[in-house]
Short mmCIF file of C-alpha atoms in Angstrom, two decimals:
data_model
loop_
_atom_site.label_atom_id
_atom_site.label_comp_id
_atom_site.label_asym_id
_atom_site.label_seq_id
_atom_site.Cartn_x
_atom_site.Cartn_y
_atom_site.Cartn_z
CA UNK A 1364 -24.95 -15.21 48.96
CA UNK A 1365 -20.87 -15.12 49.11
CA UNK A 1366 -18.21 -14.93 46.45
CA UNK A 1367 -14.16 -14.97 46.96
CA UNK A 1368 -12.80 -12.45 44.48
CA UNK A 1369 -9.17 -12.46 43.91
CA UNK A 1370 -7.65 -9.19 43.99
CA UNK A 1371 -3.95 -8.39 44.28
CA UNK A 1372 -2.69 -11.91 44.82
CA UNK A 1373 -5.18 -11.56 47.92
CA UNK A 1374 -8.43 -13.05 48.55
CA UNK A 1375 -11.21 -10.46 49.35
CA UNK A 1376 -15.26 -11.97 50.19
CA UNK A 1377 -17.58 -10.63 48.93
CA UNK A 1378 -21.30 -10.93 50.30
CA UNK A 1379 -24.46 -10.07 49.49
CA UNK A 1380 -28.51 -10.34 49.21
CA UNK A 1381 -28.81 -11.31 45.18
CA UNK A 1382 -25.61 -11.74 43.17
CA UNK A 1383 -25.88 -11.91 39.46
CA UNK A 1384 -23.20 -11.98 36.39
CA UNK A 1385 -23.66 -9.61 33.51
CA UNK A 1386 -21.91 -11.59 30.24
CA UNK A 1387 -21.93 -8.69 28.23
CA UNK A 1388 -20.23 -6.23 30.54
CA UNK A 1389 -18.25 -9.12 32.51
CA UNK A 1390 -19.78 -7.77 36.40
CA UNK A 1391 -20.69 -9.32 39.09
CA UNK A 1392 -23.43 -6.93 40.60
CA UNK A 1393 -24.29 -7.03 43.95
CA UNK A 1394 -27.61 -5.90 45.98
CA UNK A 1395 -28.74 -5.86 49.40
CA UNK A 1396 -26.37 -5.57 51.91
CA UNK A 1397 -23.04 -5.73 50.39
CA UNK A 1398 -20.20 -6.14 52.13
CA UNK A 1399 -16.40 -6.91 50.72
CA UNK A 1400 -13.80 -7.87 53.40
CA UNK A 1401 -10.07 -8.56 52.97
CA UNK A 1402 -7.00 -6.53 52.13
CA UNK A 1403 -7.22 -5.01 55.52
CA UNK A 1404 -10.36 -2.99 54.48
CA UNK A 1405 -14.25 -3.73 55.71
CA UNK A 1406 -16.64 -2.28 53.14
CA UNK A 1407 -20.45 -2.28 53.20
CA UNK A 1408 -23.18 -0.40 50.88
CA UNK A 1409 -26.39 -1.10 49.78
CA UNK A 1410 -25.41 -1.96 46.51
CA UNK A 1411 -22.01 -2.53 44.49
CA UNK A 1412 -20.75 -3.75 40.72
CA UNK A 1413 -17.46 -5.74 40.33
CA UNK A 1414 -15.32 -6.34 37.00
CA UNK A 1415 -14.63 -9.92 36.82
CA UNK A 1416 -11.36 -9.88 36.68
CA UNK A 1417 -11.37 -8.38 40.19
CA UNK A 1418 -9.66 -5.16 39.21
CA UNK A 1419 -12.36 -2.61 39.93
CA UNK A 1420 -15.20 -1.91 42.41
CA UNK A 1421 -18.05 0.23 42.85
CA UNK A 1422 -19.97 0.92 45.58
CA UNK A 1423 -23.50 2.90 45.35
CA UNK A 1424 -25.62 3.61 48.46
CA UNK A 1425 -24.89 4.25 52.31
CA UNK A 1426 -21.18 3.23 51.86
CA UNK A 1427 -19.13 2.73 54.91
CA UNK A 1428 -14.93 2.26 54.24
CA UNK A 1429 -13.70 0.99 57.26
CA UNK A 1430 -9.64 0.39 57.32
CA UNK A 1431 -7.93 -0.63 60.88
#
């Protein structure tokens, strides 16, 4: 599953196993093999939650920040 989040004036993709919207908290939460690349940054985890306004991100679970 993939998803372009806009972030900065900047597109960052976002994959991952399952993707699913929460409504009431307005996240996008991500499981299984996340990874979010763009912005000069690679990041992978297991799993990760994302405001929908692309603003914030959390990562939870064997994260890995790589930056050139």
């Amino acid at each position: 599953m993939a998803a372009t989040v806009v972030a900065a004036a900047e597109q960052m993709r976002l994959t991952s196993d399952t993707l699913q919207y929460d409504p009431s908290r307005g996240a996008v939460v991500a499981s299984g093999n996340v990874k979010v690349v763009g912005r000069g940054a690679e990041i992978t985890s297991d799993e990760g939650e994302f405001d929908s306004q692309g603003v914030r991100s959390w990562f939870r679970k064997s994260v890995l920040a790589l930056w050139p």
